[in-house]
Amino acid sequence: MIARASAPPESLPYPVVTLRRRSLADFIDSDAIETIVVGSSKDPNPKLTVLLIPEGSGQPRFALKVPTTDRAAAALEGEMRVLLALRGRCAEPARSTIPRVVGQVEMGGRWGLLMNALPGVTMTSRYHGWRHTARPGAVASDFALAGAWLAEFHRATAGPAMALEMDQGIGVLLAGRFGAVAGMDSTLRELDAIYARLREHRTPRTAVHGDFWYGNLLIAEGAVSGVVDWEAGSVLGEPARDLVRFASTYALYLDRHTRPGHLVVGHRGLRAGSFGGGLVYAMEGAGWFPDLFRHFVEEGLARLGASPGCWRDAVLAGIAEVAATADHPGFASGHLQLFQRLAGLRPPDTWTS
């Protein structure tokens, strides 16, 4: 049986290869693959990631993602459709940083998505390096790299300008997920008001990654060399979603390497302990990181054609999106409480010294 992908335009430099549907073992044998490296995502519907390295190469040639549940399989189908569509829509240089679908390979009774392996190391390795997030220059470099890639990606996929729309059915999802939680009526009213204010601004419709955080960015030679994991992607959506996702997730883990109750090195006033303390600090605190955080979002919104003044509403809407869509219940609940705290619907946490 042959699995055939949609044929890309002839002008594309990386045509999609049609592969016979075959097992991973057969693929390794026939293509002289010497080494495989396996990793697994940590969400409730995990995917296995296998890097395939040709004999004598030392560098991965392919990346294979294999679902472990039916829901994970559906997510990979969606990722494949987005990646195939982006090949025909996204111009260089952004296109070369997006995985190219090669075909499908069977592993453990499920069909995995085979893509070319992109160069670079994840920004995660930088982020968790010794006191990396305590150094203004290092953090500013991370934000600059992400901002430059987003600007090019938005330019390469820009469509018509429309009202800034952060509500992707989020309110309905939140009501279904947390309807029994005390205070949800006021939470949803506040979220509706935020959406209404954001719609007063206009941004172009562009392709959207949907989970644009530092763990999905690859870095090589001083630039973003790859952006992976497009399961939540869309070929036409609201670009502000990716902008605020990067800033929010970067702030979220600032206290990861600090013991609870202790001050976080490099961030005066930030004390480790409560969920989302770094994000509260970024939005309401003072210092070099809150300034950088806000400037990144403001500058990105201005580039998209929206007023920089709506930065706080945009970030709050992004937090609500995570609360509605995150696989992990605890992570989702934490974001709901974080939204309520930052929207003034919950008492402030003791996040400052």
Coordinates of C-alpha atoms in Angstrom, one line a residue:
M1 CA 0.0 0.0 0.0
I2 CA 1.3 3.4 -1.0
A3 CA 0.7 6.6 1.1
R4 CA 0.7 9.6 -1.2
A5 CA 1.0 13.2 -0.1
S6 CA -0.4 16.2 -2.0
A7 CA 2.0 17.2 -4.8
P8 CA 3.8 20.5 -4.1
P9 CA 4.3 23.2 -6.7
E10 CA 7.2 22.4 -9.0
S11 CA 9.1 25.5 -7.9
L12 CA 9.5 24.1 -4.4
P13 CA 13.2 23.1 -3.7
Y14 CA 12.2 20.3 -1.4
P15 CA 9.5 18.1 -3.0
V16 CA 7.6 15.7 -0.9
V17 CA 8.8 12.1 -1.3
T18 CA 6.3 9.3 -1.7
L19 CA 7.3 6.4 0.5
R20 CA 5.9 2.9 0.6
R21 CA 4.2 2.4 3.9
R22 CA 6.5 0.1 5.7
S23 CA 7.7 -0.8 9.2
L24 CA 10.5 1.1 11.0
A25 CA 12.7 -2.0 11.0
D26 CA 12.4 -2.3 7.2
F27 CA 13.1 1.4 6.7
I28 CA 16.2 1.2 8.9
D29 CA 17.5 -1.9 7.0
S30 CA 16.9 -0.5 3.5
D31 CA 18.3 2.9 4.2
A32 CA 21.3 1.8 6.2
I33 CA 20.3 3.7 9.3
E34 CA 23.0 3.2 11.9
T35 CA 21.5 4.8 15.0
I36 CA 18.1 5.8 16.4
V37 CA 17.6 8.1 19.3
V38 CA 14.2 7.9 21.0
G39 CA 12.4 10.5 23.1
S40 CA 8.9 10.8 24.4
S41 CA 6.7 13.8 25.1
K42 CA 5.3 14.2 28.6
D43 CA 1.7 15.1 27.9
P44 CA -1.2 12.6 28.5
N45 CA -1.3 11.7 24.8
P46 CA 2.4 11.3 24.1
K47 CA 4.3 10.9 20.8
L48 CA 7.6 9.1 20.5
T49 CA 10.2 11.0 18.5
V50 CA 12.9 8.9 16.8
L51 CA 15.9 10.5 15.1
L52 CA 17.2 8.4 12.2
I53 CA 20.9 8.8 11.5
P54 CA 22.5 7.3 8.4
E55 CA 25.5 5.0 8.8
G56 CA 28.7 7.0 9.0
S57 CA 26.9 10.4 9.1
G58 CA 26.7 11.3 12.8
Q59 CA 23.9 13.7 11.9
P60 CA 20.1 12.9 11.9
R61 CA 18.6 12.7 8.4
F62 CA 15.0 12.1 9.4
A63 CA 12.8 12.6 12.4
L64 CA 9.9 10.2 13.0
K65 CA 7.0 11.0 15.3
V66 CA 4.8 8.0 16.4
P67 CA 1.5 8.4 18.2
T68 CA 0.8 6.2 21.3
T69 CA -3.0 6.9 21.5
D70 CA -5.8 7.6 19.1
R71 CA -5.9 11.2 20.1
A72 CA -2.2 11.5 19.5
A73 CA -2.7 9.9 16.0
A74 CA -5.3 12.5 15.2
A75 CA -3.0 15.3 16.3
L76 CA -0.2 13.9 13.9
E77 CA -2.7 13.8 11.1
G78 CA -3.4 17.4 11.7
E79 CA 0.3 18.3 11.8
M80 CA 0.9 16.5 8.5
R81 CA -1.9 18.5 6.8
V82 CA -0.5 21.8 8.1
L83 CA 3.0 21.0 7.1
L84 CA 2.0 19.9 3.6
A85 CA -0.1 23.1 3.1
L86 CA 2.8 25.3 4.4
R87 CA 5.2 23.9 1.7
G88 CA 3.1 25.6 -1.0
R89 CA 2.3 28.8 1.0
C90 CA 5.5 29.7 2.9
A91 CA 8.4 31.3 1.0
E92 CA 12.1 31.2 1.8
P93 CA 13.9 31.7 4.1
A94 CA 11.1 30.7 6.5
R95 CA 10.2 27.6 4.6
S96 CA 13.6 25.9 5.1
T97 CA 13.0 26.1 8.9
I98 CA 9.8 24.1 8.8
P99 CA 9.9 20.3 8.7
R100 CA 9.3 18.7 5.3
V101 CA 6.9 15.7 5.3
V102 CA 8.6 12.7 3.7
G103 CA 6.0 10.0 4.3
Q104 CA 4.8 7.5 6.9
V105 CA 6.5 4.6 8.7
E106 CA 4.9 2.0 11.0
M107 CA 6.1 1.5 14.5
G108 CA 4.4 -0.4 17.3
G109 CA 1.2 -0.9 15.2
R110 CA 0.7 2.8 14.5
W111 CA 1.7 5.0 11.5
G112 CA 4.2 7.7 12.3
L113 CA 4.9 10.9 10.5
L114 CA 8.4 10.9 8.9
M115 CA 10.0 14.3 8.3
N116 CA 13.4 15.7 7.4
A117 CA 15.5 16.4 10.5
L118 CA 16.3 20.1 10.9
P119 CA 19.7 21.3 12.1
G120 CA 20.4 23.0 15.4
V121 CA 19.8 22.5 19.2
T122 CA 16.7 23.4 21.0
M123 CA 16.5 26.8 22.7
T124 CA 15.7 24.7 25.9
S125 CA 19.4 23.9 26.2
R126 CA 20.2 27.6 26.3
Y127 CA 17.3 28.4 28.6
H128 CA 18.3 25.9 31.2
G129 CA 22.0 26.6 31.0
W130 CA 23.8 27.9 34.1
R131 CA 22.1 31.2 35.1
H132 CA 21.2 31.8 31.4
T133 CA 17.9 33.5 32.3
A134 CA 19.6 35.6 34.9
R135 CA 21.7 37.4 32.3
P136 CA 19.9 40.3 30.4
G137 CA 22.0 40.0 27.3
A138 CA 21.4 36.2 26.9
V139 CA 17.7 36.5 27.5
A140 CA 17.4 39.5 25.1
S141 CA 19.2 37.4 22.5
D142 CA 16.6 34.6 22.8
F143 CA 13.7 37.1 22.4
A144 CA 15.4 38.7 19.4
L145 CA 15.9 35.3 17.7
A146 CA 12.2 34.3 18.3
G147 CA 11.0 37.8 17.2
A148 CA 13.1 37.8 14.0
W149 CA 11.7 34.3 13.0
L150 CA 8.1 35.3 13.7
A151 CA 8.5 38.5 11.7
E152 CA 9.8 36.6 8.7
F153 CA 7.2 33.9 9.1
H154 CA 4.4 36.4 9.3
R155 CA 5.7 38.2 6.2
A156 CA 6.0 35.0 4.3
T157 CA 2.4 33.9 5.0
A158 CA 0.5 37.2 5.4
G159 CA -3.1 37.4 4.2
P160 CA -5.8 40.1 4.6
A161 CA -6.0 42.3 7.7
M162 CA -8.9 41.5 10.0
A163 CA -10.0 42.2 13.5
L164 CA -7.5 40.8 16.1
E165 CA -9.2 37.6 17.1
M166 CA -7.9 35.6 20.0
D167 CA -11.2 33.7 20.7
Q168 CA -10.9 30.4 18.9
G169 CA -13.8 29.0 20.8
I170 CA -11.8 29.3 24.0
G171 CA -14.7 30.6 26.1
V172 CA -16.8 27.5 25.2
L173 CA -13.9 25.2 26.0
L174 CA -13.3 26.9 29.3
A175 CA -17.0 26.7 30.2
G176 CA -17.0 23.0 29.4
R177 CA -13.8 22.2 31.3
F178 CA -14.2 24.4 34.3
G179 CA -17.9 25.1 34.5
A180 CA -18.2 23.9 38.0
V181 CA -15.3 26.0 39.3
A182 CA -16.4 28.9 41.5
G183 CA -16.2 32.3 39.8
M184 CA -16.3 31.0 36.3
D185 CA -19.2 33.2 35.3
S186 CA -17.2 36.4 36.1
T187 CA -14.1 34.8 34.5
L188 CA -15.9 34.3 31.2
R189 CA -17.4 37.7 31.3
E190 CA -14.0 39.3 31.8
L191 CA -12.6 37.1 29.0
D192 CA -15.4 38.2 26.6
A193 CA -14.6 41.9 27.5
I194 CA -10.9 41.2 26.7
Y195 CA -11.8 39.7 23.3
A196 CA -14.1 42.7 22.5
R197 CA -11.3 45.2 23.2
L198 CA -8.8 43.2 21.1
R199 CA -11.2 43.2 18.2
E200 CA -10.9 47.0 18.0
H201 CA -7.4 46.3 16.5
R202 CA -6.5 44.8 13.1
T203 CA -3.8 42.2 12.2
P204 CA -3.2 40.2 9.1
R205 CA -4.3 36.6 9.0
T206 CA -1.1 34.4 8.8
A207 CA -0.1 30.9 9.3
V208 CA 0.1 30.1 13.0
H209 CA 2.3 27.6 14.8
G210 CA 0.0 27.3 17.8
D211 CA 2.6 26.2 20.4
F212 CA 5.4 28.6 19.8
W213 CA 7.5 28.2 22.9
Y214 CA 11.3 28.0 23.3
G215 CA 11.2 24.2 23.5
N216 CA 10.0 24.0 19.9
L217 CA 12.8 26.3 18.5
L218 CA 16.1 25.0 17.1
I219 CA 19.1 27.3 17.1
A220 CA 22.1 27.2 14.8
E221 CA 24.7 29.8 13.7
G222 CA 23.0 32.6 15.6
A223 CA 19.5 32.1 14.1
V224 CA 16.4 30.0 14.4
S225 CA 17.2 27.1 12.2
G226 CA 14.0 25.1 12.8
V227 CA 10.6 25.2 14.4
V228 CA 9.1 21.8 15.2
D229 CA 5.9 20.3 16.6
W230 CA 3.1 21.8 14.4
E231 CA 0.3 19.8 15.9
A232 CA -1.6 22.9 16.9
G233 CA -0.8 24.8 13.7
S234 CA -3.0 26.5 11.2
V235 CA -2.4 27.9 7.7
L236 CA -4.6 30.9 8.4
G237 CA -5.1 32.3 11.9
E238 CA -4.3 35.0 14.4
P239 CA -0.5 35.8 14.5
A240 CA -0.7 37.4 17.9
R241 CA -1.2 34.0 19.4
D242 CA 2.3 32.9 18.7
L243 CA 3.7 36.2 19.8
V244 CA 2.3 36.0 23.3
R245 CA 2.8 32.3 23.7
F246 CA 6.6 32.7 23.4
A247 CA 6.8 35.6 25.9
S248 CA 4.4 33.9 28.4
T249 CA 6.1 30.5 28.4
Y250 CA 9.6 32.1 28.6
A251 CA 8.4 33.9 31.8
L252 CA 6.6 31.0 33.2
Y253 CA 9.7 28.9 34.0
L254 CA 12.1 31.7 35.3
D255 CA 12.1 30.1 38.8
R256 CA 12.5 26.5 37.6
H257 CA 16.0 26.1 39.1
T258 CA 15.3 28.0 42.4
R259 CA 14.1 26.4 45.6
P260 CA 10.6 27.4 46.7
G261 CA 10.7 30.5 48.9
H262 CA 14.0 31.7 47.6
L263 CA 14.7 34.7 45.5
V264 CA 15.4 34.0 41.8
V265 CA 18.9 35.1 40.8
G266 CA 18.9 38.0 38.3
H267 CA 15.3 38.9 38.9
R268 CA 14.9 41.3 41.8
G269 CA 11.6 40.8 43.5
L270 CA 10.8 37.4 42.1
R271 CA 10.5 34.6 44.6
A272 CA 10.1 31.0 43.6
G273 CA 7.1 29.0 44.8
S274 CA 3.7 29.8 43.3
F275 CA 2.7 28.6 39.8
G276 CA 3.1 31.3 37.2
G277 CA 5.1 33.6 39.5
G278 CA 7.5 34.4 36.7
L279 CA 4.6 35.5 34.5
V280 CA 3.0 37.6 37.2
Y281 CA 6.4 39.2 37.7
A282 CA 6.8 39.9 33.9
M283 CA 3.4 41.6 33.7
E284 CA 3.3 43.5 37.0
G285 CA 6.8 43.7 38.3
A286 CA 9.7 46.1 37.6
G287 CA 13.1 45.4 36.2
W288 CA 15.0 44.5 33.1
F289 CA 12.9 41.3 32.4
P290 CA 9.5 42.8 32.8
D291 CA 10.6 45.7 30.5
L292 CA 12.0 43.2 27.9
F293 CA 8.8 41.0 28.1
R294 CA 6.5 44.0 27.5
H295 CA 8.6 45.5 24.8
F296 CA 8.7 42.2 22.9
V297 CA 4.9 41.9 22.9
E298 CA 4.3 45.6 22.2
E299 CA 6.8 45.7 19.3
G300 CA 5.3 42.5 17.8
L301 CA 1.8 43.9 18.0
A302 CA 2.9 47.1 16.4
R303 CA 4.6 45.2 13.6
L304 CA 1.3 43.4 13.0
G305 CA -0.6 46.7 12.8
A306 CA -2.2 46.6 16.3
S307 CA -1.7 49.1 19.0
P308 CA 1.1 48.3 21.5
G309 CA -1.3 49.4 24.2
C310 CA -3.3 46.1 24.0
W311 CA -0.3 44.0 25.0
R312 CA -1.8 43.1 28.4
D313 CA -5.1 42.0 27.0
A314 CA -3.3 39.9 24.3
V315 CA -1.2 38.1 27.0
L316 CA -4.3 37.4 29.1
A317 CA -6.1 36.0 26.1
G318 CA -3.1 33.7 25.5
I319 CA -3.1 32.5 29.1
A320 CA -6.8 31.7 28.7
E321 CA -6.1 29.7 25.6
V322 CA -3.6 27.5 27.4
A323 CA -6.1 27.0 30.3
A324 CA -8.7 25.8 27.7
T325 CA -6.5 23.6 25.5
A326 CA -3.6 22.2 27.6
D327 CA -3.6 18.4 27.8
H328 CA -2.4 18.2 31.4
P329 CA -5.3 19.0 33.8
G330 CA -3.0 20.6 36.4
F331 CA -1.3 22.8 33.9
A332 CA -4.6 23.9 32.5
S333 CA -6.0 24.6 36.0
G334 CA -2.9 26.6 36.9
H335 CA -3.3 28.8 33.9
L336 CA -7.0 29.4 34.7
Q337 CA -6.0 30.6 38.2
L338 CA -3.2 32.6 36.7
F339 CA -5.7 34.3 34.4
Q340 CA -8.0 35.1 37.2
R341 CA -5.2 36.5 39.3
L342 CA -3.9 38.8 36.6
A343 CA -7.4 39.8 35.6
G344 CA -8.0 40.9 39.2
L345 CA -10.5 38.1 39.9
R346 CA -8.4 36.4 42.6
P347 CA -6.4 37.8 45.5
P348 CA -2.7 38.5 44.6
D349 CA -0.2 35.8 45.4
T350 CA 2.9 36.6 47.5
W351 CA 5.2 36.6 44.5
T352 CA 7.3 39.6 45.5
S353 CA 9.8 39.9 48.3

